[in-house]
XYZ file of C-alpha atoms in Angstrom:
651
model
C 119.040 158.073 58.214
C 120.482 155.890 55.814
C 121.239 152.234 56.682
C 124.892 151.707 57.288
C 127.212 148.594 56.849
C 128.619 147.936 59.740
C 132.206 146.390 60.050
C 132.003 143.671 61.577
C 135.134 140.864 62.575
C 134.286 137.874 60.765
C 136.570 135.229 62.575
C 136.536 133.501 58.979
C 140.109 134.116 58.084
C 143.521 135.586 59.552
C 143.532 139.450 58.938
C 146.638 139.509 59.015
C 147.339 136.539 56.704
C 145.208 138.326 53.434
C 148.025 141.632 54.875
C 149.916 139.645 52.958
C 150.133 139.686 48.962
C 147.663 136.234 48.549
C 148.748 136.042 44.551
C 152.443 135.546 45.381
C 151.104 132.805 47.714
C 148.958 131.439 45.111
C 151.463 131.639 42.915
C 154.208 129.451 44.930
C 151.359 127.237 46.085
C 150.682 126.377 42.504
C 154.446 125.349 41.786
C 154.160 122.853 44.563
C 151.602 121.529 43.463
C 152.970 121.316 39.924
C 155.422 118.636 41.629
C 153.178 115.771 41.668
C 153.183 115.572 45.371
C 152.043 112.623 47.381
C 148.111 112.300 48.571
C 148.389 114.294 52.168
C 150.495 116.719 50.644
C 148.316 117.350 47.916
C 145.414 118.227 50.437
C 146.962 120.004 52.487
C 147.799 122.701 49.093
C 144.111 122.925 47.688
C 142.680 123.427 51.002
C 146.023 126.973 51.060
C 144.567 127.537 47.954
C 140.824 128.095 49.128
C 141.916 129.773 52.031
C 144.068 131.888 50.257
C 142.098 132.315 46.879
C 139.001 133.841 49.334
C 140.914 137.554 49.149
C 141.492 137.343 45.259
C 138.633 135.068 43.923
C 135.587 133.106 45.456
C 134.657 132.214 42.115
C 138.671 130.109 42.257
C 138.245 129.067 45.653
C 134.603 127.133 45.937
C 136.534 124.659 42.550
C 139.777 124.534 45.026
C 137.501 124.017 48.026
C 135.444 121.060 46.047
C 138.622 119.051 45.603
C 140.600 119.196 48.961
C 136.642 118.078 50.758
C 137.022 115.278 47.801
C 140.721 114.475 48.979
C 140.080 114.428 52.407
C 137.094 111.653 52.275
C 138.756 109.430 49.324
C 141.449 110.038 52.846
C 139.027 109.304 55.662
C 140.727 111.841 57.633
C 138.053 113.275 60.341
C 140.878 116.094 61.131
C 141.291 117.294 57.822
C 138.052 116.958 56.528
C 136.374 119.325 59.821
C 138.709 121.708 58.114
C 137.485 121.823 54.557
C 134.046 121.923 55.531
C 135.141 125.132 57.639
C 136.990 126.412 54.660
C 134.678 126.230 51.867
C 132.195 127.499 54.854
C 133.953 130.392 54.526
C 133.951 130.651 50.874
C 130.069 130.761 50.775
C 130.214 133.395 53.267
C 131.875 135.953 52.155
C 129.732 135.092 48.576
C 126.832 135.427 51.396
C 124.629 132.128 50.953
C 124.173 131.784 54.689
C 122.607 128.775 54.511
C 124.706 126.517 52.961
C 128.069 128.320 54.826
C 125.813 127.038 58.553
C 124.616 123.745 57.133
C 129.264 123.529 56.861
C 129.961 124.728 59.871
C 127.259 122.791 61.449
C 128.808 118.954 59.646
C 132.635 120.723 60.294
C 131.286 121.287 64.503
C 129.923 117.249 64.736
C 132.495 116.164 63.904
C 135.032 118.011 65.824
C 132.923 117.229 68.668
C 133.354 113.183 68.020
C 137.304 114.272 68.457
C 136.753 116.815 71.420
C 138.729 119.254 69.883
C 137.578 122.059 71.406
C 139.858 125.084 69.615
C 138.523 124.041 66.128
C 134.988 123.736 68.041
C 135.613 127.659 69.522
C 136.650 128.491 65.861
C 133.810 126.963 64.559
C 131.175 128.596 67.187
C 132.098 131.633 66.231
C 132.033 131.386 62.446
C 128.030 129.958 63.408
C 127.833 133.547 65.719
C 128.674 135.866 62.396
C 126.142 133.927 60.332
C 123.169 133.864 62.944
C 124.059 137.764 63.165
C 123.947 137.805 59.124
C 120.901 136.149 58.860
C 118.984 139.040 62.118
C 119.287 135.585 64.577
C 120.712 137.659 67.342
C 119.746 135.450 69.981
C 121.503 132.337 68.226
C 124.522 134.906 67.751
C 125.152 135.843 71.295
C 125.106 132.203 72.374
C 127.920 130.582 70.071
C 129.704 133.886 70.744
C 129.349 134.194 74.541
C 130.113 129.806 73.814
C 133.671 130.418 71.540
C 134.040 133.530 74.268
C 134.210 131.201 77.216
C 137.215 128.936 75.652
C 139.688 131.606 73.954
C 139.168 133.251 77.852
C 139.533 129.495 79.367
C 143.162 129.767 77.408
C 144.614 133.339 77.179
C 144.237 134.300 74.015
C 143.148 138.089 74.940
C 143.573 139.154 70.875
C 140.972 136.891 70.067
C 138.350 137.407 73.425
C 138.719 141.072 72.530
C 137.589 140.178 68.778
C 134.662 137.896 70.199
C 133.912 141.346 72.206
C 133.381 144.102 68.818
C 131.009 140.847 67.395
C 129.074 141.202 70.898
C 129.231 144.582 71.191
C 127.509 145.084 67.314
C 124.603 142.781 68.858
C 124.108 144.860 71.633
C 124.178 148.371 69.272
C 121.984 146.650 67.042
C 119.420 145.362 70.049
C 119.415 149.752 71.305
C 121.909 149.415 74.234
C 124.267 151.603 73.402
C 125.862 151.574 76.521
C 126.695 147.922 76.798
C 127.916 148.201 73.202
C 129.904 151.582 73.967
C 131.761 149.826 77.086
C 132.862 146.358 74.829
C 134.293 149.067 72.056
C 135.993 151.066 74.477
C 138.198 148.081 75.773
C 138.935 146.939 72.211
C 140.425 149.862 71.548
C 142.152 150.682 74.455
C 143.833 146.662 73.963
C 143.837 146.558 70.191
C 145.887 150.401 70.819
C 148.418 148.429 73.678
C 148.985 145.680 72.103
C 149.299 147.615 68.642
C 146.729 144.693 66.863
C 146.006 147.374 63.871
C 143.470 145.681 61.524
C 141.386 144.881 64.573
C 142.156 148.296 66.006
C 140.127 149.896 62.952
C 137.238 147.111 62.705
C 136.585 149.250 66.612
C 136.849 152.254 64.601
C 134.885 151.772 62.551
C 132.246 149.824 64.978
C 132.642 152.920 67.309
C 131.480 155.082 64.554
C 128.016 153.240 63.216
C 127.200 153.277 67.185
C 127.293 157.045 66.847
C 125.899 157.301 64.236
C 122.456 155.118 65.807
C 122.790 158.050 68.009
C 122.890 160.176 65.505
C 125.975 161.912 65.934
C 127.452 162.248 63.196
C 130.477 165.007 64.074
C 131.714 161.614 66.192
C 130.996 159.190 63.395
C 133.360 160.823 60.906
C 136.131 161.135 63.730
C 135.713 157.634 64.299
C 135.589 156.418 60.374
C 139.239 158.759 59.819
C 140.543 157.075 62.593
C 139.892 153.904 61.285
C 141.194 154.486 57.580
C 144.278 155.628 59.239
C 145.122 152.513 60.652
C 143.453 150.243 58.194
C 145.794 151.609 55.280
C 149.091 150.957 57.827
C 148.362 147.857 57.132
C 146.023 148.111 53.640
C 142.761 146.085 55.266
C 140.964 146.356 51.964
C 137.466 144.878 53.498
C 137.875 147.841 56.459
C 138.567 150.722 54.269
C 136.249 149.362 51.900
C 133.156 149.883 54.374
C 134.987 153.034 55.850
C 134.726 155.145 52.443
C 131.415 153.611 52.042
C 129.892 154.674 55.601
C 131.979 158.439 55.036
C 129.937 158.356 51.516
C 126.509 157.830 52.684
C 126.941 160.267 56.238
C 127.331 163.565 53.581
C 125.089 161.873 50.828
C 122.840 162.625 53.505
C 124.263 166.325 54.615
C 123.729 166.622 50.889
C 127.428 167.238 50.712
C 126.989 164.922 46.831
C 130.361 166.139 46.294
C 132.530 165.168 48.707
C 129.796 161.685 49.608
C 130.694 161.071 45.714
C 134.858 161.119 46.409
C 134.610 158.505 49.215
C 131.974 156.570 47.556
C 134.158 155.950 44.395
C 136.603 155.589 46.385
C 135.436 152.172 48.368
C 134.593 151.481 44.538
C 138.337 151.171 43.934
C 139.193 149.855 46.843
C 136.525 146.866 47.040
C 137.603 146.441 42.425
C 140.749 145.172 44.301
C 139.112 142.697 47.232
C 136.587 141.252 44.739
C 134.059 140.495 46.507
C 131.298 141.040 44.512
C 127.898 141.856 47.063
C 130.313 144.828 49.228
C 131.515 145.916 45.734
C 127.152 146.245 44.311
C 126.856 147.956 48.171
C 129.029 150.791 47.018
C 127.311 150.708 43.883
C 124.361 150.940 45.284
C 124.915 154.328 47.512
C 126.348 155.667 44.418
C 123.277 155.386 42.267
C 121.484 157.078 45.539
C 123.654 160.104 45.493
C 122.819 160.799 41.614
C 118.961 160.211 42.376
C 119.182 163.157 44.690
C 121.563 164.833 42.633
C 118.240 164.125 39.171
C 121.272 162.440 37.468
C 118.855 159.750 36.631
C 120.443 158.647 33.501
C 123.263 157.458 35.260
C 121.988 156.151 37.961
C 120.117 153.528 36.673
C 123.124 151.700 35.039
C 124.743 150.522 38.292
C 121.562 149.981 39.778
C 120.676 147.033 37.191
C 123.901 145.797 38.000
C 123.746 145.691 41.752
C 120.737 144.625 41.096
C 121.572 141.712 39.460
C 124.446 140.855 41.800
C 121.848 141.113 45.374
C 119.808 138.863 43.128
C 122.439 135.634 42.111
C 123.878 136.104 45.325
C 120.101 135.963 47.029
C 121.108 139.533 49.037
C 117.622 140.401 50.104
C 117.643 143.386 51.821
C 119.798 145.527 49.659
C 117.571 144.485 46.132
C 114.778 146.475 48.054
C 116.850 149.313 48.467
C 117.454 149.106 44.958
C 113.385 148.365 43.835
C 113.485 151.706 45.822
C 115.921 153.621 43.577
C 114.286 152.745 40.823
C 111.366 153.938 41.331
C 112.134 157.939 40.419
C 114.399 156.221 37.734
C 111.416 155.170 35.238
C 109.188 158.108 36.926
C 112.150 160.587 35.135
C 111.741 158.608 32.001
C 107.677 158.501 31.448
C 107.244 154.764 32.507
C 104.442 154.343 34.457
C 104.636 150.412 34.281
C 108.315 150.121 35.110
C 107.140 152.617 38.284
C 104.106 150.095 39.505
C 105.842 146.775 38.795
C 109.433 148.441 40.891
C 106.850 149.678 43.221
C 104.955 146.285 43.492
C 108.507 144.265 43.659
C 108.883 146.059 46.802
C 105.971 146.085 48.577
C 105.770 141.774 47.580
C 109.161 141.452 48.515
C 108.958 143.469 52.182
C 106.141 141.305 53.078
C 108.023 138.691 52.301
C 110.892 139.415 54.039
C 108.484 140.151 56.932
C 107.087 136.910 56.818
C 110.533 135.395 56.470
C 111.414 137.045 59.400
C 108.698 135.628 61.818
C 109.060 132.221 60.506
C 112.894 131.875 61.426
C 112.085 133.369 65.010
C 109.205 130.604 65.472
C 111.629 128.131 64.241
C 114.706 129.639 66.591
C 112.303 129.365 69.737
C 110.778 126.039 68.885
C 115.281 124.751 69.053
C 115.216 125.637 71.357
C 112.452 124.700 73.468
C 112.820 120.773 71.830
C 116.635 121.609 72.860
C 115.992 121.894 76.256
C 113.595 118.814 75.910
C 115.886 116.636 74.702
C 117.871 117.394 78.038
C 115.120 116.737 80.697
C 114.801 113.383 79.375
C 118.680 112.773 79.796
C 118.953 113.523 82.959
C 115.805 111.751 83.787
C 116.885 108.740 81.964
C 120.448 109.217 84.303
C 118.167 109.294 87.623
C 116.465 105.905 86.252
C 119.755 104.273 85.652
C 121.173 105.174 88.663
C 118.331 104.151 91.114
C 118.461 101.104 89.442
C 122.198 100.313 89.703
C 121.716 101.125 93.469
C 118.810 98.647 93.288
C 121.296 96.205 92.466
C 124.117 97.096 95.460
C 121.030 96.689 97.563
C 119.785 93.270 96.656
C 121.938 91.277 99.706
C 120.282 93.707 102.358
C 117.595 91.675 104.588
C 113.525 91.625 103.267
C 112.525 94.445 105.268
C 115.244 96.794 103.987
C 113.788 95.951 100.611
C 110.414 96.244 100.787
C 111.365 100.242 103.111
C 112.764 100.731 99.387
C 110.501 99.878 97.236
C 107.876 101.952 99.334
C 110.569 104.585 99.376
C 111.274 104.206 95.752
C 107.465 103.593 94.749
C 106.647 107.552 96.836
C 109.141 108.853 95.228
C 108.588 107.954 91.552
C 104.740 108.902 92.363
C 105.601 111.951 92.983
C 108.353 112.317 90.393
C 105.150 111.979 87.868
C 103.515 114.109 89.426
C 106.414 116.952 88.593
C 106.992 115.834 85.399
C 102.751 115.840 84.792
C 102.730 119.884 86.080
C 105.813 120.431 84.194
C 104.786 119.120 81.366
C 101.324 121.154 81.497
C 103.694 124.519 83.081
C 105.569 124.080 79.313
C 102.513 123.582 77.144
C 100.717 126.586 78.406
C 104.012 128.449 78.145
C 104.713 127.607 74.733
C 101.070 128.127 73.808
C 101.488 131.619 75.362
C 104.750 132.370 72.788
C 103.072 131.262 70.147
C 100.063 133.775 70.324
C 103.557 136.576 71.933
C 104.625 135.786 68.787
C 102.223 135.590 66.241
C 100.611 138.891 67.535
C 104.277 140.818 67.792
C 104.701 139.750 63.970
C 101.378 141.191 62.452
C 101.999 144.536 64.972
C 106.292 144.636 63.092
C 104.531 144.013 59.400
C 101.823 146.790 59.578
C 104.994 149.059 61.620
C 106.418 148.174 57.726
C 103.436 149.186 55.697
C 103.633 152.456 57.050
C 107.016 152.635 57.181
C 106.859 151.791 54.026
C 103.683 153.938 52.561
C 106.117 157.451 54.778
C 109.346 156.564 53.116
C 107.027 156.249 49.484
C 104.958 160.103 50.629
C 108.280 161.067 51.918
C 110.817 160.140 48.929
C 109.363 159.405 46.309
C 106.308 161.934 46.324
C 109.354 164.455 47.356
C 111.203 163.892 44.380
C 108.120 164.144 41.737
C 107.201 167.370 43.485
C 110.789 168.718 42.747
C 110.539 167.407 39.200
C 106.916 169.313 38.250
C 108.348 171.826 40.618
C 111.478 172.134 38.232
C 109.653 171.894 35.018
C 106.913 174.699 36.403
C 110.528 177.131 36.353
C 111.691 175.801 32.779
C 108.275 176.831 31.627
C 107.383 180.114 33.189
C 111.262 181.412 33.963
C 112.277 180.933 29.846
C 111.177 181.599 26.715
C 110.714 178.185 25.203
C 110.143 176.531 21.876
C 106.416 175.388 20.957
C 107.274 171.636 21.116
C 109.720 171.958 24.091
C 106.810 173.393 26.421
C 104.406 171.216 25.184
C 106.790 167.851 25.699
C 107.328 170.112 29.033
C 103.754 170.188 30.001
C 102.843 166.235 28.571
C 106.049 165.666 31.351
C 104.925 167.483 34.500
C 101.040 165.548 34.085
C 102.433 162.241 33.831
C 103.945 163.248 36.813
C 101.408 164.109 38.463
C 99.783 161.331 37.452
C 101.842 159.286 38.714
C 101.642 161.028 42.256
C 97.483 160.584 42.169
C 99.604 157.067 41.463
C 101.124 156.585 44.179
C 99.075 158.133 46.452
C 96.483 155.726 46.394
C 99.018 152.454 47.034
C 100.062 154.296 50.318
C 96.416 154.810 51.090
C 96.217 150.699 50.111
C 99.586 149.843 51.912
C 98.035 151.547 54.963
C 95.309 149.498 55.577
C 95.661 145.599 56.304
C 92.237 144.886 55.010
C 90.161 147.111 52.393
C 86.210 147.269 53.646
C 83.768 148.025 50.849
C 82.524 151.234 52.983
C 86.819 152.178 52.360
C 86.790 150.969 48.455
C 83.291 152.628 47.932
C 84.426 155.977 49.077
C 87.944 156.356 46.832
C 85.639 155.478 44.053
C 83.616 157.891 44.826
C 86.511 160.605 45.117
C 87.545 159.450 41.900
C 84.249 159.455 39.860
C 84.059 162.720 41.920
C 86.700 164.285 40.044
C 86.091 162.083 36.617
C 82.535 164.540 37.405
C 84.099 168.213 37.242
C 86.015 167.052 33.898
C 82.461 165.375 32.782
C 79.844 167.422 33.689
C 77.049 165.626 31.011
C 77.961 162.415 32.402
C 75.666 160.915 35.386
C 77.196 158.340 37.911
C 75.968 155.621 39.888
C 78.080 153.707 42.450
C 75.762 150.559 44.257
C 76.887 147.760 46.606
C 74.008 144.917 48.299
C 73.701 145.461 51.705
C 75.579 141.884 52.279
C 77.641 142.609 50.467
C 78.803 145.339 52.191
C 78.131 144.346 56.045
C 80.132 140.692 55.091
C 83.228 141.267 52.496
C 86.669 142.578 53.066
C 89.843 142.364 50.897
C 92.748 142.512 51.744
C 95.069 146.010 50.574
C 96.752 144.450 47.556
C 92.884 142.884 46.471
C 91.347 146.211 47.405
C 93.378 147.996 44.922
C 93.207 145.551 42.183
C 89.259 146.408 42.558
C 89.585 149.826 42.655
C 92.355 150.054 39.080
C 89.844 148.081 36.806
C 86.899 150.535 38.529
C 89.529 153.128 37.358
C 90.616 151.772 33.993
C 87.060 151.185 33.289
C 85.326 154.574 34.061
C 88.438 156.446 31.856
C 88.057 154.225 29.078
C 84.160 155.207 29.132
C 84.863 158.858 29.594
C 87.766 158.911 26.594
C 85.929 156.607 24.356
C 82.362 155.102 24.689
C 80.443 158.748 24.618
C 78.401 157.997 27.432
C 75.580 159.941 29.554
C 75.722 157.372 32.036
C 78.000 155.061 33.842
C 76.937 152.110 36.659
C 78.968 150.312 39.246
C 77.603 148.416 40.632
C 79.064 144.988 42.856
C 76.828 142.351 43.649
C 76.626 138.377 45.660
C 73.649 136.372 43.814
C 75.482 134.157 42.874
C 78.901 134.390 43.432
C 81.396 135.415 46.083
C 80.669 138.592 44.299
C 80.495 140.299 41.077
C 81.340 143.997 40.431
C 79.989 145.541 36.613
C 80.917 148.922 35.185
C 78.073 149.136 32.362
C 78.067 152.749 30.403
C 75.238 153.489 27.889
C 78.001 154.364 24.556
C 78.491 154.125 21.270
C 79.263 150.671 22.306
C 81.872 148.584 20.199
C 82.351 145.449 17.851
C 84.384 143.063 19.926
C 85.382 141.071 16.866
C 86.273 144.213 15.147
C 88.941 145.650 17.493
C 92.328 144.655 19.173
C 92.535 145.167 23.194
C 95.152 147.569 24.215
C 97.203 148.424 27.704
C 93.833 149.325 29.641
C 91.806 145.849 28.982
C 94.697 144.139 28.982
C 95.623 145.176 32.507
C 91.953 144.565 33.639
C 92.725 141.647 32.571
C 95.518 140.603 34.583
C 94.397 142.079 37.213
C 90.859 140.404 37.776
C 93.482 136.641 37.314
C 95.544 138.192 40.920
C 92.030 138.285 42.344
C 91.405 134.442 41.068
C 87.923 136.313 39.192
C 86.794 135.644 35.732
C 86.822 138.444 33.516
C 84.518 139.007 30.959
C 83.476 142.367 28.592
C 80.507 142.847 26.475
C 79.444 145.286 24.063
C 77.401 146.342 20.734
C 77.330 149.146 18.386
C 74.917 151.731 19.712
C 74.243 149.896 22.044
C 77.025 150.413 25.279
C 79.528 148.308 26.991
C 79.630 146.081 29.690
C 82.697 144.958 31.886
C 81.850 142.792 34.790
C 84.548 140.970 37.264
C 83.735 138.177 39.063
C 84.096 135.278 41.638
C 82.296 131.778 41.738
C 82.139 130.265 44.944
C 84.108 127.129 43.110
C 86.378 129.647 41.763
């Protein structure tokens, strides 16, 4: 099942406020601004413009947000400055820049803590919970939501409390605790229905639909999405409508009902264009491009994918960028562009690894922050205990000398016991930290391997199946219809290219399924290739030799192994095509180098001074550069050609 967009009640802005016509409110605020009010009034107008522009134009919201912050700093008004940080954070959240939004919210929280503004603190905590959810830091997200929930429960604000419970339900959903998530959502739905909170109700319906999608119950999912749409249309809740229609399109696309899927996705695009939220609009367009790909209409999918990719790259939405890379692979395969296929395949693999590494770093950072916080709290408690002891000591100075001696002995004993206890706790915490770090490292490695396997399965099942479908369709055209010779030849060329792409894809999957590649693995893969080459070139003798010492000790990463394999593959293909060779040797050695690869043929050779290298030689050079190795080619007329790739110990 494709990744679905969960509706998330963010509380970054008042949903009912945005149900009004923000353009009319903006126009009225600008009229007030033109009357040249005093600084306090002007500051408030700037803040309101930032707020209402969030639903119209995030770029304009940023402009007025900056003006509001500058004016708040000039007025030295801490209350208003905290609010401007809050409003500015909302804009960056809507733009998808969660790091900047988090930084601004923490500045607002610092001021509100000093002011002891409980209401403001609770509001910021709920927003931080949203950001950490978006960043997949579910532990931190849950902590901040619960902090905010406690405040709103204490003051009896049931509407906001239930909104926060919807957010908590989404966390449980992500953690696959579906029973707990369903319990929270059912409570929300009942409350919002009884209190006629239609926007919140529509969000809860869409969240419940997502829950059923996780449980693979599409019938109930569709039912709840339609309920959500019905309630959202009553109050013009465009963000909810855009997401609901997009999710319906995704479901029907999975069901292969592309006509209905396209209808719902186009409706989502229409709504999101009105809301002027670029990232969400690009997500709907990505869904539409996926439908076109499934229909084989690659020419329609390509411009949409490239447009969406620009948005996701600008907004730093990595997971959506990865989906675009994956969708572009069959598009360029249909255009017979192997370089583009390889380029986007490599981009997908590299960025997927980066995402996994970044998630692991975030998890480590979160654990480290929690540990440091607990450590500081313990230090404060220890200091408070020591202060209390000193105060008690001052009060007992008038006691008799014997009492002082007894007290001194007691304090000494207490201090000794406390010291031993702290020492034991410190050693225990140190061991726990080391154990946590080891577990995190193992878990990260396992997740990376699982991710590689999942990607390879996706490439094999999705891209491989699509390429096989293309070949089958071309064969049906050739044998099912009487075609002109030039068209038949063109279809044959496309079929051969697609078959070649499948072999390239299989090689990539082979490399992805391994964390390390040994010479034994590499030799087996190259031997398979040479065996195929032998079948088509009976007059050529192939030899593959590896030093025993090198075979037993040298290991390559999957990327290195693939680059070495591609260099050998290209060199042998060139020798077969152009050299008229009767013998081709592939040798690995490690005399005065880390390793040395030589591909030698006894063919006709060529004059290095009178030849222009093509893509094949240039690609081999690039791959050698990625290996941090040297590339060298020597050749003489009628005396064969040698390609040498070597890495010295100083390289």
